[in-house]
Short mmCIF file of C-alpha atoms in Angstrom, two decimals:
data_model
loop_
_atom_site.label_atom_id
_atom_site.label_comp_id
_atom_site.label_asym_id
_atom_site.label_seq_id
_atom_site.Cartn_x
_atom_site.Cartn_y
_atom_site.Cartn_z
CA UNK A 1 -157.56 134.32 153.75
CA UNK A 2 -158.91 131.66 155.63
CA UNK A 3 -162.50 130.31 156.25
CA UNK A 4 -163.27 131.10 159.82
CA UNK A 5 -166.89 130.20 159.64
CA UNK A 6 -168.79 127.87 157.54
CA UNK A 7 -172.44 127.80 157.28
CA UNK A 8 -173.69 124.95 155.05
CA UNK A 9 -177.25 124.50 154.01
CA UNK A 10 -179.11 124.79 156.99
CA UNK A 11 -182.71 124.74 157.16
CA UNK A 12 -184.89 125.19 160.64
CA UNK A 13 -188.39 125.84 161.39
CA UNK A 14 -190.16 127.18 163.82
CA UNK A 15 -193.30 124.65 164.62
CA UNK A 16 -194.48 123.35 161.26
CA UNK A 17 -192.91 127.16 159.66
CA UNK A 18 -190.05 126.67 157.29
CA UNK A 19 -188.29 129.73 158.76
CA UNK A 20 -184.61 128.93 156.96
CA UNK A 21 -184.54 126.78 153.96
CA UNK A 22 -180.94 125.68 153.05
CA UNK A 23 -178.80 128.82 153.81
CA UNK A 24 -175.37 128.85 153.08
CA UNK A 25 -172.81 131.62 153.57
CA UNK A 26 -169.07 131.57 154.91
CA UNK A 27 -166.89 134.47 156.72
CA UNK A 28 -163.32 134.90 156.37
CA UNK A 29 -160.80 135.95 159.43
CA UNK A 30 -160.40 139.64 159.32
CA UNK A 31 -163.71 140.47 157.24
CA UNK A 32 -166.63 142.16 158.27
CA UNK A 33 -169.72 140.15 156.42
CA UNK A 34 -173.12 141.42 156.60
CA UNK A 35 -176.74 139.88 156.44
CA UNK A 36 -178.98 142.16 154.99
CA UNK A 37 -182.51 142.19 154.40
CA UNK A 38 -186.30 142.93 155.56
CA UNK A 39 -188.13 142.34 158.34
CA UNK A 40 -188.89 138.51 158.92
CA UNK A 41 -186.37 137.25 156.24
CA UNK A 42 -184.74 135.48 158.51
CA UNK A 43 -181.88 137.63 159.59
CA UNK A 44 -182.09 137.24 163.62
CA UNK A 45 -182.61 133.28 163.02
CA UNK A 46 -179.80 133.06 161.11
CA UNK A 47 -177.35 134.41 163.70
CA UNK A 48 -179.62 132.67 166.69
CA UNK A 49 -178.72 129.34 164.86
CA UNK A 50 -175.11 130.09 164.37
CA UNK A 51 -174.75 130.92 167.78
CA UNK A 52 -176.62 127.77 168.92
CA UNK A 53 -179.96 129.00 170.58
CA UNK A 54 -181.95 127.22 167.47
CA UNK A 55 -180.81 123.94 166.59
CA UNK A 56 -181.01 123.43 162.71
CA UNK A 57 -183.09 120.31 161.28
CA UNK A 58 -180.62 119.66 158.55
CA UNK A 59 -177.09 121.28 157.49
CA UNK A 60 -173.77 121.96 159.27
CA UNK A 61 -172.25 125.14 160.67
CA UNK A 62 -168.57 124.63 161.16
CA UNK A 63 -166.02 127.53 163.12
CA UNK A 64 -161.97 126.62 162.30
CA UNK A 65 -163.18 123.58 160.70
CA UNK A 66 -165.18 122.00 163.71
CA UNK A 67 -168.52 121.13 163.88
CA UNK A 68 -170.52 123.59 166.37
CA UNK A 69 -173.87 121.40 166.29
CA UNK A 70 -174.60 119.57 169.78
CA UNK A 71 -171.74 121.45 171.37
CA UNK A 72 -173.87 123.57 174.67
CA UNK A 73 -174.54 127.25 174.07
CA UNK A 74 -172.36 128.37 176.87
CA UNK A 75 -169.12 126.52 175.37
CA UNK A 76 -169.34 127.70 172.03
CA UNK A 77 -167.89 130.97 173.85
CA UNK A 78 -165.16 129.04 174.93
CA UNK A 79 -164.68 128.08 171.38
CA UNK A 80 -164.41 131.98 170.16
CA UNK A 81 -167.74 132.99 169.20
CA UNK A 82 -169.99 135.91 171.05
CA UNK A 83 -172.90 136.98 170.42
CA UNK A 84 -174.28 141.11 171.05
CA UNK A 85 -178.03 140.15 171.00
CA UNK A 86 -181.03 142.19 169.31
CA UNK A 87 -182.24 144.46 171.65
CA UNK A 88 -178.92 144.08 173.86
CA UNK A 89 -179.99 142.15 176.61
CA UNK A 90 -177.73 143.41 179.22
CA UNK A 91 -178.29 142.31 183.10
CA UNK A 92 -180.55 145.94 183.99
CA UNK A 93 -180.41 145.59 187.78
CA UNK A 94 -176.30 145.43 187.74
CA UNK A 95 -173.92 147.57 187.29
CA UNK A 96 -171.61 148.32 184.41
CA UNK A 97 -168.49 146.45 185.70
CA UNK A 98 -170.63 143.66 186.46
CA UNK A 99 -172.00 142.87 183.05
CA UNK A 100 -168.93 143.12 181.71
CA UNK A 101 -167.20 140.41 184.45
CA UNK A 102 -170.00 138.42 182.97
CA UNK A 103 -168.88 138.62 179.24
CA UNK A 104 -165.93 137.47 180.44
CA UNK A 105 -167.23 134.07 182.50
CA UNK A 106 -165.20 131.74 180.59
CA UNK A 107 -161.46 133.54 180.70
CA UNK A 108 -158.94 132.59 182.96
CA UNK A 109 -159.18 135.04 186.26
CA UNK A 110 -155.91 136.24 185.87
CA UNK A 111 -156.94 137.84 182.15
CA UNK A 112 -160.77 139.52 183.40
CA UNK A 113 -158.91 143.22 184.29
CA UNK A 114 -156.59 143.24 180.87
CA UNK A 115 -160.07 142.50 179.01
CA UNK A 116 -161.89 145.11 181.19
CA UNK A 117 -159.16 147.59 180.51
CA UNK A 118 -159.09 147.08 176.64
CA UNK A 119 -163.06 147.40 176.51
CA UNK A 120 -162.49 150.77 178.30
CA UNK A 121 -160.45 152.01 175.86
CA UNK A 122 -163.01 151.43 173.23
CA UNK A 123 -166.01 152.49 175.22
CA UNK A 124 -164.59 155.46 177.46
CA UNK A 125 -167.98 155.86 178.42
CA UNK A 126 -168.40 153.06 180.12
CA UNK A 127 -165.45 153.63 181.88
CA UNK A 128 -166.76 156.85 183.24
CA UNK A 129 -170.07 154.76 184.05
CA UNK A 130 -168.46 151.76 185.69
CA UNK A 131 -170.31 151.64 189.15
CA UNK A 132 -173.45 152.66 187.29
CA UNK A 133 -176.80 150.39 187.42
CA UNK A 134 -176.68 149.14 183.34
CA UNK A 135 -180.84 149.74 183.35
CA UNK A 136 -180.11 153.75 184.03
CA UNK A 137 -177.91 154.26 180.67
CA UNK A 138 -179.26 155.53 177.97
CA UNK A 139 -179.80 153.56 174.17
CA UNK A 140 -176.74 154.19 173.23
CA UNK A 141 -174.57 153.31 176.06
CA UNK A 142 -176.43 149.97 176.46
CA UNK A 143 -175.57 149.26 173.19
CA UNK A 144 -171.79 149.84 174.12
CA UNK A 145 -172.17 147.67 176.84
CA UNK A 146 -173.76 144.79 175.37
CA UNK A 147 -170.95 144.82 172.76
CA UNK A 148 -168.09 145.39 174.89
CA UNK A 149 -169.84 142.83 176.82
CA UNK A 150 -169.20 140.30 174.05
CA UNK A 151 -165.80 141.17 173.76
CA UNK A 152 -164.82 140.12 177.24
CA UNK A 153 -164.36 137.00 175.73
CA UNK A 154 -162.09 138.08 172.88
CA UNK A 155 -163.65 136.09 170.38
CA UNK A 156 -162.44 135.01 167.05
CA UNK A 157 -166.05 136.06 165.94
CA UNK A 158 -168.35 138.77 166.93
CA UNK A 159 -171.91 138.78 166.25
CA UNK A 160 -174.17 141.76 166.13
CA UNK A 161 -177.46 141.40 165.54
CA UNK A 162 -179.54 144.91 164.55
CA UNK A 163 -176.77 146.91 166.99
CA UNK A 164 -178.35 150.21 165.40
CA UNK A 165 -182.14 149.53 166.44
CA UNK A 166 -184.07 152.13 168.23
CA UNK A 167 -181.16 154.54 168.46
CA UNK A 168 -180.82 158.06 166.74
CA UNK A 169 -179.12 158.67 163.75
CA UNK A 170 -175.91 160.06 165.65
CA UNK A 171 -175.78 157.51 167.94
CA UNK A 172 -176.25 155.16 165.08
CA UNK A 173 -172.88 156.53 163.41
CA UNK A 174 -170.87 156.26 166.52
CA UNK A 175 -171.63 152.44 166.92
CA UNK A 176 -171.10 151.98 163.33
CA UNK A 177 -167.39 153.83 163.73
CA UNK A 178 -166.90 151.36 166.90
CA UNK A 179 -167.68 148.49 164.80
CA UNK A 180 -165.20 149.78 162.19
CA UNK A 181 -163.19 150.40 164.48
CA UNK A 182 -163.18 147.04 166.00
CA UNK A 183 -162.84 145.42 162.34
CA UNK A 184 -159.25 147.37 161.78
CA UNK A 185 -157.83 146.06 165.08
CA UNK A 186 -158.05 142.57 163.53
CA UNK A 187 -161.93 141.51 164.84
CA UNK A 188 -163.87 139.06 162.62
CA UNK A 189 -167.44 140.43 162.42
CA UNK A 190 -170.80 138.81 161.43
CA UNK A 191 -173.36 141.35 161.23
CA UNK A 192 -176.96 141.89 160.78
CA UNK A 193 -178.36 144.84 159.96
CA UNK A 194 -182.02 146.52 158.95
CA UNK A 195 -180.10 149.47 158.29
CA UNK A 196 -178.71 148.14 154.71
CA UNK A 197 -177.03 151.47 153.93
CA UNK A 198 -174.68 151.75 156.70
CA UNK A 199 -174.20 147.87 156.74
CA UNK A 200 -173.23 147.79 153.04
CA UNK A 201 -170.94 150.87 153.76
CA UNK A 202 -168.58 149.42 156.16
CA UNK A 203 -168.67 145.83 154.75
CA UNK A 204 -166.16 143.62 152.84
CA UNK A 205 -169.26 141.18 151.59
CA UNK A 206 -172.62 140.42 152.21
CA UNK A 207 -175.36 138.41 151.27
CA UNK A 208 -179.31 139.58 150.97
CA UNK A 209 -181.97 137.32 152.93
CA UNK A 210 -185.79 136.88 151.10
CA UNK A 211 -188.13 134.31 153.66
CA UNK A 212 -185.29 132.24 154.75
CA UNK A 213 -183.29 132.04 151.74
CA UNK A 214 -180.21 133.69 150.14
CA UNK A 215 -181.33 135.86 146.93
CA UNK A 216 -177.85 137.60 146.36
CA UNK A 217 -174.55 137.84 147.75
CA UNK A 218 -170.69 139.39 146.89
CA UNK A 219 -168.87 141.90 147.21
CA UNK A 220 -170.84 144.88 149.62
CA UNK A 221 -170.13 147.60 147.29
CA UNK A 222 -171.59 145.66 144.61
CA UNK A 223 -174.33 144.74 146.55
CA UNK A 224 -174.92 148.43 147.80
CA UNK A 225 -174.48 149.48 143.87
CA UNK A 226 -177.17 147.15 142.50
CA UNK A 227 -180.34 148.59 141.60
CA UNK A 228 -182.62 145.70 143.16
CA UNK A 229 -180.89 146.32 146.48
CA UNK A 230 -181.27 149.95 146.26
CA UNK A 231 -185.03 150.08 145.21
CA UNK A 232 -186.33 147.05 147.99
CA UNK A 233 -183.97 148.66 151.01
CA UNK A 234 -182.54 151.79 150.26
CA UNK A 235 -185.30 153.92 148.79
CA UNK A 236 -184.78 153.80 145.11
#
C-alpha cells in the first residue's frame, strides 16, 4: 500500500499561540484515516494546513511524494486534494447544479456532466434538488452538497472536516454510510471527526490529537478499544 500523503512534523501558530507542535501522520491510498479528538486540539488546523489555507512555520507535507508547501490553494485541487469544509460552506444564494459546476472548476469541460452524473448517483437527493437555491436545503442535504461538491474534482484525497456537526443522529448515520460508501469505491479519505465513535467505527487507522500534538495513534479498532480513548471521548 502506498503512501499517498505525508505529513512530517509540522508546527504552526496562530499569532504568538503554538497551535500545532510537530505533528506527524501519513495516509495510505484506499484507507480511510481519522483525526480524533476534543475541541481545540487542533483537529480543523490540521486539515486547514494540509489543505494549504495555514502555512506551517516548520515541517513538510508531501501528496505522491511532492512537496505541497508554496504551491497556491486553488492548484493543490488540480493536484488531487479537496477539501468538504467545517460547517460546509456551500455558495447559499446558488443553486444546487451550480455549486457543484464549481467543485468541478479545474476539470476539463468535456468531463463536468460525467462528474455531475456520478455525484447524482451518490446523492439522489440532490438530483431531485438540482435547480434548487443551496441556502433552502436542509442540514443534511447541505452536507451532501458540500461533499459531492468536493468530489467534482475526483480527488485522490478527500477531506472532511466535522461532516456530522449540527445534524441529527439519523442524518448523522446516512453521511457516515455515504462516506463508507465512498471509501469502498476506491476514495482515499482524511477525516476529522468530534464524533469519535462513529469515526473509529468506519476507520482503517487513526491518530488522537491533545493541544496540537499526537498522543496516540494505530489501528481504529484498537484505538476505539482502548480504555483512555473510551473514558476522555466516548463516555467511559
Amino acid at each position: 500500500m502506498s503512501t499517498l500523503l505525508k505529513v512530517d512534523n509540522i508546527h504552526v501558530y496562530y499569532g504568538a499561540i503554538h497551535a500545532i507542535k510537530g505533528i506527524s501522520f501519513e495516509v495510505n491510498e484506499g484507507e480511510i484515516v481519522t483525526l480524533i479528538g476534543a475541541n481545540g486540539a487542533g483537529k480543523s488546523t490540521t486539515l486547514n494546513t494540509v489543505a494549504g489555507l495555514l502555512k506551517p512555520r516548520e515541517g513538510s507535507i508531501t501528496l505522491e511524494g511532492k512537496s505541497l508547501l508554496g504551491i497556491p490553494v486553488h492548484k493543490l485541487v488540480s493536484r488531487g486534494m479537496a477539501l468538504c469544509p467545517e460547517g460546509r460552506r456551500i455558495f447559499q444564494q446558488m443553486t444546487v447544479r451550480e455549486n457543484l459546476e464549481m467543485g468541478g472548476y479545474s476539470r476539463p469541460a468535456e468531463e463536468i456532466d460525467a462528474s455531475m452524473a456520478d455525484v447524482f448517483s451518490r446523492f439522489p437527493r440532490l438530483k431531485e434538488r438540482e435547480k434548487q437555491i443551496a441556502g433552502t436545503l436542509s442540514g443534511g442535504e447541505q452536507q451532501m452538497l458540500a461533499m459531492g461538491r468536493a468530489l467534482m474534482s475526483k480527488p485522490k484525497l478527500l477531506m472532511l472536516d466535522e461532516p456530522s456537526m449540527g445534524l441529527a443522529p439519523i442524518l448523522v448515520e446516512q453521511i457516515f454510510d455515504i462516506i463508507k460508501e465512498l471509501h469502498e469505491a476506491g476514495t482515499t479519505i482524511l477525516l476529522v471527526e468530534q464524533n469519535a465513535q462513529m469515526a473509529l467505527s468506519i476507520a482503517d487507522r487513526a491518530y488522537v490529537l491533545g493541544t496540537g500534538s499526537i498522543t496516540m495513534s494505530g489501528n481504529a479498532a484498537d484505538v476505539l478499544a482502548d480504555d483512555r480513548v473510551r473514558a476522555a471521548y466516548l463516555g467511559g
